[in-house]
mmCIF file of C-alpha atoms in Angstrom:
data_model
loop_
_atom_site.group_PDB
_atom_site.id
_atom_site.type_symbol
_atom_site.label_atom_id
_atom_site.label_comp_id
_atom_site.label_asym_id
_atom_site.label_seq_id
_atom_site.Cartn_x
_atom_site.Cartn_y
_atom_site.Cartn_z
ATOM 1 C CA ASN A 969 -10.328 -21.401 24.766
ATOM 2 C CA ALA A 970 -7.208 -20.442 22.790
ATOM 3 C CA GLY A 971 -8.806 -18.728 19.838
ATOM 4 C CA VAL A 972 -6.084 -17.991 17.158
ATOM 5 C CA THR A 973 -2.707 -19.356 17.979
ATOM 6 C CA GLN A 974 0.421 -18.640 15.615
ATOM 7 C CA THR A 975 3.627 -20.636 15.796
ATOM 8 C CA PRO A 976 6.594 -19.571 16.107
ATOM 9 C CA LYS A 977 6.138 -16.213 17.831
ATOM 10 C CA PHE A 978 9.793 -15.251 16.743
ATOM 11 C CA ARG A 979 12.017 -16.333 13.820
ATOM 12 C CA VAL A 980 15.366 -15.127 11.982
ATOM 13 C CA LEU A 981 16.050 -16.631 8.816
ATOM 14 C CA LYS A 982 18.646 -16.489 6.055
ATOM 15 C CA THR A 983 18.047 -15.075 2.425
ATOM 16 C CA GLY A 984 16.967 -18.160 0.756
ATOM 17 C CA GLN A 985 15.971 -20.611 3.427
ATOM 18 C CA SER A 986 12.369 -21.629 3.779
ATOM 19 C CA MET A 987 10.013 -21.950 6.675
ATOM 20 C CA THR A 988 6.391 -22.547 7.498
ATOM 21 C CA LEU A 989 4.168 -20.455 9.816
ATOM 22 C CA LEU A 990 1.292 -22.556 11.445
ATOM 23 C CA CYS A 991 -2.085 -20.917 12.548
ATOM 24 C CA ALA A 992 -4.625 -22.718 14.520
ATOM 25 C CA GLN A 993 -7.970 -21.909 15.476
ATOM 26 C CA ASP A 994 -10.371 -23.638 18.021
ATOM 27 C CA MET A 995 -13.515 -21.777 17.298
ATOM 28 C CA ASN A 996 -14.663 -23.929 14.079
ATOM 29 C CA HIS A 997 -14.481 -20.810 12.005
ATOM 30 C CA GLU A 998 -14.546 -21.531 8.064
ATOM 31 C CA TYR A 999 -12.611 -18.409 6.971
ATOM 32 C CA MET A 1000 -9.130 -18.077 7.832
ATOM 33 C CA TYR A 1001 -6.543 -15.343 6.430
ATOM 34 C CA TRP A 1002 -2.919 -14.176 6.440
ATOM 35 C CA TYR A 1003 -1.753 -10.763 6.654
ATOM 36 C CA ARG A 1004 1.350 -8.916 6.955
ATOM 37 C CA GLN A 1005 2.194 -5.646 8.758
ATOM 38 C CA ASP A 1006 4.491 -3.062 7.752
ATOM 39 C CA PRO A 1007 5.471 0.122 9.138
ATOM 40 C CA GLY A 1008 3.042 2.945 7.260
ATOM 41 C CA MET A 1009 1.308 0.219 5.448
ATOM 42 C CA GLY A 1010 -1.012 -1.366 7.690
ATOM 43 C CA LEU A 1011 -1.994 -4.715 7.323
ATOM 44 C CA ARG A 1012 -2.038 -6.426 3.726
ATOM 45 C CA LEU A 1013 -3.805 -9.522 2.999
ATOM 46 C CA ILE A 1014 -1.544 -12.535 1.715
ATOM 47 C CA HIS A 1015 -3.649 -15.345 0.802
ATOM 48 C CA TYR A 1016 -7.325 -16.526 2.306
ATOM 49 C CA SER A 1017 -9.156 -19.566 2.729
ATOM 50 C CA VAL A 1018 -13.145 -20.025 2.666
ATOM 51 C CA GLY A 1019 -12.945 -23.425 3.993
ATOM 52 C CA GLU A 1020 -11.209 -26.884 4.451
ATOM 53 C CA GLY A 1021 -9.040 -27.575 1.231
ATOM 54 C CA THR A 1022 -9.519 -24.213 -0.572
ATOM 55 C CA THR A 1023 -7.116 -21.371 -0.794
ATOM 56 C CA ALA A 1024 -6.957 -17.737 -2.933
ATOM 57 C CA LYS A 1025 -4.754 -15.013 -3.318
ATOM 58 C CA GLY A 1026 -4.963 -11.662 -1.650
ATOM 59 C CA GLU A 1027 -3.440 -8.575 -2.073
ATOM 60 C CA VAL A 1028 0.210 -9.470 -1.657
ATOM 61 C CA PRO A 1029 0.709 -13.077 -2.717
ATOM 62 C CA ASP A 1030 4.048 -13.144 -4.401
ATOM 63 C CA GLY A 1031 6.859 -15.209 -2.671
ATOM 64 C CA TYR A 1032 4.219 -17.110 -0.248
ATOM 65 C CA ASN A 1033 2.132 -20.241 -0.373
ATOM 66 C CA VAL A 1034 -0.758 -21.518 1.838
ATOM 67 C CA SER A 1035 -2.342 -24.689 2.514
ATOM 68 C CA ARG A 1036 -5.631 -25.495 4.243
ATOM 69 C CA LEU A 1037 -5.622 -29.209 4.735
ATOM 70 C CA LYS A 1038 -7.551 -29.247 7.857
ATOM 71 C CA LYS A 1039 -10.498 -26.767 8.890
ATOM 72 C CA GLN A 1040 -8.539 -25.580 11.870
ATOM 73 C CA ASN A 1041 -5.042 -25.131 10.290
ATOM 74 C CA PHE A 1042 -3.931 -22.332 7.737
ATOM 75 C CA LEU A 1043 -0.212 -22.881 6.811
ATOM 76 C CA LEU A 1044 1.905 -19.790 5.344
ATOM 77 C CA GLY A 1045 4.779 -21.170 3.409
ATOM 78 C CA LEU A 1046 8.176 -19.034 2.334
ATOM 79 C CA GLU A 1047 9.875 -21.388 -0.137
ATOM 80 C CA SER A 1048 13.139 -19.041 -0.635
ATOM 81 C CA ALA A 1049 13.139 -16.393 1.905
ATOM 82 C CA ALA A 1050 13.858 -12.561 0.894
ATOM 83 C CA PRO A 1051 14.635 -9.642 3.090
ATOM 84 C CA SER A 1052 11.486 -7.957 1.424
ATOM 85 C CA GLN A 1053 9.695 -10.511 3.570
ATOM 86 C CA THR A 1054 10.661 -9.294 7.024
ATOM 87 C CA SER A 1055 7.529 -8.274 8.406
ATOM 88 C CA VAL A 1056 5.038 -9.100 11.184
ATOM 89 C CA TYR A 1057 2.652 -11.765 10.034
ATOM 90 C CA PHE A 1058 -0.857 -12.018 11.575
ATOM 91 C CA CYS A 1059 -3.277 -14.874 11.186
ATOM 92 C CA ALA A 1060 -6.924 -14.288 11.371
ATOM 93 C CA SER A 1061 -10.366 -16.323 11.270
ATOM 94 C CA SER A 1062 -13.915 -15.197 10.866
ATOM 95 C CA TYR A 1063 -17.266 -17.390 11.178
ATOM 96 C CA SER A 1064 -18.964 -15.812 8.231
ATOM 97 C CA ALA A 1065 -18.292 -14.655 4.833
ATOM 98 C CA GLY A 1066 -20.462 -11.472 5.465
ATOM 99 C CA GLY A 1067 -18.873 -8.248 5.244
ATOM 100 C CA ASN A 1068 -19.997 -7.373 8.889
ATOM 101 C CA THR A 1069 -18.104 -10.268 10.386
ATOM 102 C CA GLU A 1070 -15.647 -9.794 13.136
ATOM 103 C CA ALA A 1071 -12.145 -11.109 12.631
ATOM 104 C CA PHE A 1072 -10.169 -12.864 15.416
ATOM 105 C CA PHE A 1073 -6.525 -12.241 15.289
ATOM 106 C CA GLY A 1074 -3.596 -14.303 16.245
ATOM 107 C CA GLN A 1075 -0.767 -12.817 18.481
ATOM 108 C CA GLY A 1076 1.676 -12.340 15.536
ATOM 109 C CA THR A 1077 4.822 -14.088 14.375
ATOM 110 C CA ARG A 1078 7.644 -11.460 13.874
ATOM 111 C CA LEU A 1079 10.096 -12.908 10.985
ATOM 112 C CA THR A 1080 13.517 -11.374 10.196
ATOM 113 C CA VAL A 1081 15.237 -12.401 6.767
ATOM 114 C CA VAL A 1082 18.938 -11.465 6.802
ATOM 115 C CA ALA B 595 -10.164 -0.572 -5.735
ATOM 116 C CA GLN B 596 -10.934 0.064 -2.247
ATOM 117 C CA ARG B 597 -8.656 2.062 -0.029
ATOM 118 C CA VAL B 598 -8.425 3.296 3.583
ATOM 119 C CA THR B 599 -6.479 6.257 4.426
ATOM 120 C CA GLN B 600 -5.444 7.144 8.125
ATOM 121 C CA PRO B 601 -3.813 10.302 7.701
ATOM 122 C CA GLU B 602 -2.311 10.598 10.990
ATOM 123 C CA LYS B 603 0.426 8.333 12.154
ATOM 124 C CA LEU B 604 0.746 9.544 15.509
ATOM 125 C CA LEU B 605 -1.681 11.419 17.804
ATOM 126 C CA SER B 606 -0.795 12.496 21.174
ATOM 127 C CA VAL B 607 -3.602 14.026 23.724
ATOM 128 C CA PHE B 608 -3.746 14.594 27.451
ATOM 129 C CA LYS B 609 -6.042 12.721 29.743
ATOM 130 C CA GLY B 610 -9.328 13.936 29.695
ATOM 131 C CA ALA B 611 -8.920 15.874 26.190
ATOM 132 C CA PRO B 612 -11.194 14.695 23.498
ATOM 133 C CA VAL B 613 -9.664 12.495 20.562
ATOM 134 C CA GLU B 614 -10.743 12.024 17.065
ATOM 135 C CA LEU B 615 -8.880 9.547 14.871
ATOM 136 C CA LYS B 616 -9.454 10.268 11.344
ATOM 137 C CA CYS B 617 -10.505 7.543 8.634
ATOM 138 C CA ASN B 618 -11.259 8.160 5.032
ATOM 139 C CA TYR B 619 -12.317 5.457 2.478
ATOM 140 C CA SER B 620 -12.902 5.054 -1.109
ATOM 141 C CA TYR B 621 -14.976 2.263 -2.140
ATOM 142 C CA SER B 622 -17.753 2.009 -4.920
ATOM 143 C CA GLY B 623 -20.317 0.081 -3.050
ATOM 144 C CA SER B 624 -21.903 0.224 0.536
ATOM 145 C CA PRO B 625 -18.773 -0.776 2.639
ATOM 146 C CA GLU B 626 -18.516 -2.180 6.029
ATOM 147 C CA LEU B 627 -16.363 -0.248 8.056
ATOM 148 C CA PHE B 628 -14.618 -1.217 11.568
ATOM 149 C CA TRP B 629 -12.113 0.052 13.925
ATOM 150 C CA TYR B 630 -9.708 -2.335 15.295
ATOM 151 C CA VAL B 631 -7.229 -1.653 17.904
ATOM 152 C CA GLN B 632 -4.169 -3.469 19.119
ATOM 153 C CA TYR B 633 -2.927 -2.528 22.915
ATOM 154 C CA SER B 634 0.678 -3.077 23.988
ATOM 155 C CA ARG B 635 1.715 -6.924 23.853
ATOM 156 C CA GLN B 636 -1.888 -7.785 22.926
ATOM 157 C CA ARG B 637 -3.351 -8.971 19.499
ATOM 158 C CA LEU B 638 -5.332 -6.884 17.277
ATOM 159 C CA GLN B 639 -8.805 -6.953 18.358
ATOM 160 C CA LEU B 640 -12.437 -5.438 17.092
ATOM 161 C CA LEU B 641 -13.200 -2.330 18.806
ATOM 162 C CA LEU B 642 -16.264 -1.277 16.880
ATOM 163 C CA ARG B 643 -18.201 -1.879 13.644
ATOM 164 C CA HIS B 644 -20.434 0.824 12.095
ATOM 165 C CA ILE B 645 -23.297 -1.226 11.500
ATOM 166 C CA SER B 646 -23.586 -1.787 15.380
ATOM 167 C CA ARG B 647 -23.870 1.656 16.333
ATOM 168 C CA GLU B 648 -22.492 0.936 19.559
ATOM 169 C CA SER B 649 -20.187 3.005 21.732
ATOM 170 C CA ILE B 650 -17.382 0.709 23.237
ATOM 171 C CA LYS B 651 -15.114 2.089 25.979
ATOM 172 C CA GLY B 652 -16.707 5.490 25.428
ATOM 173 C CA PHE B 653 -15.815 5.390 21.795
ATOM 174 C CA THR B 654 -17.779 6.244 18.745
ATOM 175 C CA ALA B 655 -17.664 6.342 15.062
ATOM 176 C CA ASP B 656 -20.033 7.758 12.338
ATOM 177 C CA LEU B 657 -20.546 6.503 9.102
ATOM 178 C CA ASN B 658 -20.327 9.738 6.808
ATOM 179 C CA LYS B 659 -21.193 8.347 3.049
ATOM 180 C CA GLY B 660 -20.993 12.065 1.655
ATOM 181 C CA GLU B 661 -17.419 12.784 3.057
ATOM 182 C CA THR B 662 -16.278 8.823 2.896
ATOM 183 C CA SER B 663 -15.421 9.058 6.500
ATOM 184 C CA PHE B 664 -15.553 7.043 9.398
ATOM 185 C CA HIS B 665 -13.662 8.854 12.147
ATOM 186 C CA LEU B 666 -13.455 7.553 15.398
ATOM 187 C CA LYS B 667 -14.008 9.728 18.515
ATOM 188 C CA LYS B 668 -14.107 9.789 22.207
ATOM 189 C CA PRO B 669 -14.796 12.960 24.321
ATOM 190 C CA PHE B 670 -12.492 12.264 27.240
ATOM 191 C CA ALA B 671 -9.563 10.102 26.637
ATOM 192 C CA GLN B 672 -7.996 7.783 29.277
ATOM 193 C CA GLU B 673 -4.254 6.676 29.471
ATOM 194 C CA GLU B 674 -5.533 3.130 28.761
ATOM 195 C CA ASP B 675 -6.491 4.015 25.298
ATOM 196 C CA SER B 676 -3.001 4.311 24.214
ATOM 197 C CA ALA B 677 -2.909 1.912 21.498
ATOM 198 C CA MET B 678 -2.557 1.399 17.535
ATOM 199 C CA TYR B 679 -5.717 1.907 15.967
ATOM 200 C CA TYR B 680 -6.685 0.579 12.535
ATOM 201 C CA CYS B 681 -9.377 1.546 10.471
ATOM 202 C CA ALA B 682 -10.658 -1.192 8.115
ATOM 203 C CA LEU B 683 -12.882 -1.865 5.314
ATOM 204 C CA SER B 684 -14.691 -4.755 4.064
ATOM 205 C CA GLY B 685 -16.270 -5.037 0.656
ATOM 206 C CA ASN B 686 -16.263 -6.468 -2.840
ATOM 207 C CA ALA B 687 -18.294 -4.525 -5.157
ATOM 208 C CA GLY B 688 -20.511 -6.847 -7.009
ATOM 209 C CA GLY B 689 -19.237 -9.989 -5.172
ATOM 210 C CA THR B 690 -18.569 -11.474 -1.875
ATOM 211 C CA SER B 691 -16.254 -9.938 0.450
ATOM 212 C CA TYR B 692 -15.529 -13.414 2.212
ATOM 213 C CA GLY B 693 -14.712 -11.176 5.403
ATOM 214 C CA LYS B 694 -11.471 -9.981 3.684
ATOM 215 C CA LEU B 695 -10.321 -6.591 5.201
ATOM 216 C CA THR B 696 -8.462 -3.703 3.670
ATOM 217 C CA PHE B 697 -6.863 -1.787 6.468
ATOM 218 C CA GLY B 698 -5.361 1.871 6.861
ATOM 219 C CA GLN B 699 -2.103 2.508 7.724
ATOM 220 C CA GLY B 700 -2.995 2.780 11.629
ATOM 221 C CA THR B 701 -2.537 5.744 14.132
ATOM 222 C CA ILE B 702 -0.590 5.456 17.283
ATOM 223 C CA LEU B 703 -2.441 7.090 20.025
ATOM 224 C CA THR B 704 -0.655 8.251 23.197
ATOM 225 C CA VAL B 705 -2.617 9.575 26.165
ATOM 226 C CA HIS B 706 -0.312 11.648 28.504
ATOM 227 C CA PRO B 707 -1.389 11.860 32.132
#
């Protein structure tokens, strides 16, 4: 049982390049999230999805796009990478919309934009 | 707007000493609060949630609505407790949270032998 898997684990981009981060979960969870982790700022929500075919903006959505074409996958895209997007990206999923629900996290993707 | 504050970026204690990681929050409704932990080279995982009122790995946390705090405590720290700890809040006053979390800045706990 893999849980939440993120691809790739590391990536270096040049400013202006594009890339897609893939998140896959095998727990049949409805809800999926993308967070970024920056020193001194904790994790901040970029986008989230409440089910297949849906997406919504989080706290820091600018510069990112997402898609949830299949229930098990949640893609995060950077159309034109900027140095400010250097961060560690975490995907998470949960089975319920309830506030008490546990979130299950991927192992993270370390992205450097030069 | 909801906010979570962890005032200590770094916390160092010796093995066997008590440890308290502070967490304060601001939220207009009834919050759901969590502690998540990230051990070295492992993924972020749930440590405990306030509604469960449980003790996990010897850690407890009590929600104090008057002081808007959710401090994490352990009476006798162990070296394997060394990790990054995040306090998190789930809530969307007047609506549905959809499981979204607001995290504090994190506290790196180091337990020395």
